[in-house]
XYZ file of C-alpha atoms in Angstrom:
137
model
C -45.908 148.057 -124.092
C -47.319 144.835 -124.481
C -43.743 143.492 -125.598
C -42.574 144.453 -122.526
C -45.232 142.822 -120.303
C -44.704 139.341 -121.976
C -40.842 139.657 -121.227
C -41.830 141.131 -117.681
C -43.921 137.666 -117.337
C -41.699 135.477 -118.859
C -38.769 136.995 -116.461
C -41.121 136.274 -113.722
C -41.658 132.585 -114.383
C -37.789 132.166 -115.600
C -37.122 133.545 -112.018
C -39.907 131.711 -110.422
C -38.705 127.781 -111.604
C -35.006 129.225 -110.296
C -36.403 130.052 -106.939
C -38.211 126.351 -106.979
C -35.133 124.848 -107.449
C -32.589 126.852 -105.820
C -34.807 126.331 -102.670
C -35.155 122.693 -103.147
C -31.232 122.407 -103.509
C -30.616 124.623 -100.617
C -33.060 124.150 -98.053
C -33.978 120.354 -99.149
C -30.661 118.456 -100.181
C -27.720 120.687 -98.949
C -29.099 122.592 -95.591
C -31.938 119.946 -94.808
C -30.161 118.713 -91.554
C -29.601 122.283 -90.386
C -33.016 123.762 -91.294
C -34.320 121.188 -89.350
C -32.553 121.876 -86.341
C -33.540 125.527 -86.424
C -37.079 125.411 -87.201
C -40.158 123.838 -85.517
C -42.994 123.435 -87.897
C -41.127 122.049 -91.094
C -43.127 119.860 -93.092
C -41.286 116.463 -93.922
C -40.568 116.337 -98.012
C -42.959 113.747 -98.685
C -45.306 115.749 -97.181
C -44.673 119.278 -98.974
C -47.801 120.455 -101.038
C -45.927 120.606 -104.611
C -48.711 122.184 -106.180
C -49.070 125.478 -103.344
C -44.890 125.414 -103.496
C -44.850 125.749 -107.648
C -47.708 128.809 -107.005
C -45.946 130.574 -104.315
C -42.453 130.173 -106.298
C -44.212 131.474 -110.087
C -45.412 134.192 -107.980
C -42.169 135.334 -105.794
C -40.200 135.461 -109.289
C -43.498 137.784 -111.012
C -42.954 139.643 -107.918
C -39.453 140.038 -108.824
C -39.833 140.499 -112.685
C -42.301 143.266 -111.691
C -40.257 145.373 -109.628
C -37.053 145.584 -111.310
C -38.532 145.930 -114.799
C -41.454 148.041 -114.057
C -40.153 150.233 -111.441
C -36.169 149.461 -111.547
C -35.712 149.372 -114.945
C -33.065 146.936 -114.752
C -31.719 145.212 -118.372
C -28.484 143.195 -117.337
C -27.289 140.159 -114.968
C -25.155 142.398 -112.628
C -28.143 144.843 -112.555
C -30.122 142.452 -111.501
C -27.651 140.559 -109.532
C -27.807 143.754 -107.258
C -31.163 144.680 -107.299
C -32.517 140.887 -106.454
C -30.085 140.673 -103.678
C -31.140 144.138 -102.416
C -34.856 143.004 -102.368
C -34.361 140.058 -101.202
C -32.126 141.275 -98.037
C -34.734 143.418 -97.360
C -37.526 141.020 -97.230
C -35.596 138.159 -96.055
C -34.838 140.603 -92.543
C -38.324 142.026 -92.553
C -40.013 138.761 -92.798
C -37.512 136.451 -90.713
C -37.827 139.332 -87.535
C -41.068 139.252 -87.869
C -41.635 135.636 -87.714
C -39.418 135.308 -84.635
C -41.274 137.903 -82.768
C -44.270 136.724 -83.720
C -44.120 132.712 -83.961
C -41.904 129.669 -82.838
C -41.002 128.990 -86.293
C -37.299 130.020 -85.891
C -35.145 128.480 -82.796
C -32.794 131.449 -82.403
C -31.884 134.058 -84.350
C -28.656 132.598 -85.617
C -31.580 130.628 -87.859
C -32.890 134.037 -88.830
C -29.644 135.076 -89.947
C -28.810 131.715 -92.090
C -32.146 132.509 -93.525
C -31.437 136.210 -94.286
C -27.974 135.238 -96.105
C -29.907 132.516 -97.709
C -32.844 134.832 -99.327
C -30.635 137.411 -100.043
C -28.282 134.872 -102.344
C -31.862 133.218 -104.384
C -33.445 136.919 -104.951
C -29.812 137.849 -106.183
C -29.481 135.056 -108.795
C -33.401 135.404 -109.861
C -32.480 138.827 -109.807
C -29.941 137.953 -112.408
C -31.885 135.468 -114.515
C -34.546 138.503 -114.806
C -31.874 141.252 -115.712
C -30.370 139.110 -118.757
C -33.907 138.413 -119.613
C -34.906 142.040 -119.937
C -31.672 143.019 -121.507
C -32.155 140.448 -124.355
C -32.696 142.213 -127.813
C-alpha cells in the first residue's frame, strides 16, 4: 500500500514537470503568436508567476497519477496514453465551454477547439509518463 502511494506520487510529479514543460513549449515558444491572438487576458512571459505555474502543474500531474492508478488501474504507456488523453478531452471541453460562456478569455471558439486538441495531446503524454511509471517492476 504504501509502495504504491510513493509511485502514485512520484507518477504525479514525473507527470507534473511534463505538463510544465510541454505547456511552456506549446503555448510559450511554438503557439505563442496564436494564443495570443485568441485570448484576451494572457499574461506576458516575463510576467508569469513561476512559482503558482510549478504548483498548479505538480498538482494537474497528482491529479493525473491519482486517477489512473487509484481508480484506473493503469500500468503501461499505451494505457496511459489512452486514459490521459481521455481525461484530458474531457476536461479540456468541459473547462474551455465553460470559460467561453462564462468569460472573454477565449475570442471564438475555433480558440476553444485549438485548446481542446491541445489538452487532450499533454494529458495523453503525462498520461503515458504515469502508465510506464506504474508499470515499472
Amino acid at each position: 500500500q504504501n509502495e504504491m502511494n510513493t509511485k502514485m506520487l512520484i507518477g504525479g510529479i514525473i507527470a507534473g514537470v511534463a505538463f510544465f514543460f510541454l505547456g511552456y513549449l506549446i503555448y510559450g515558444i511554438l503557439l505563442t503568436d496564436m494564443m495570443a491572438t485568441c485570448t484576451s487576458c494572457q499574461r506576458p512571459m516575463e510576467e508569469l508567476n513561476m512559482a503558482f505555474l510549478v504548483i498548479g502543474s505538480l498538482f494537474m500531474g497528482i491529479l493525473l497519477s491519482y486517477i489512473l492508478s487509484k481508480w484506473a488501474g493503469v500500468s503501461t504507456f499505451m494505457g496511459g496514453i489512452m486514459a490521459g488523453g481521455t481525461v484530458g478531452l474531457l476536461l479540456g471541453i468541459a473547462m474551455d465551454c465553460m470559460s467561453y460562456a462564462t468569460t472573454t478569455m477565449y475570442n471564438s471558439v475555433t480558440c476553444i477547439i485549438y485548446d481542446i486538441v491541445i489538452t487532450s495531446a499533454i494529458w495523453a503524454i503525462m498520461g503515458g509518463l504515469i502508465g510506464w511509471w506504474q508499470g515499472r517492476k
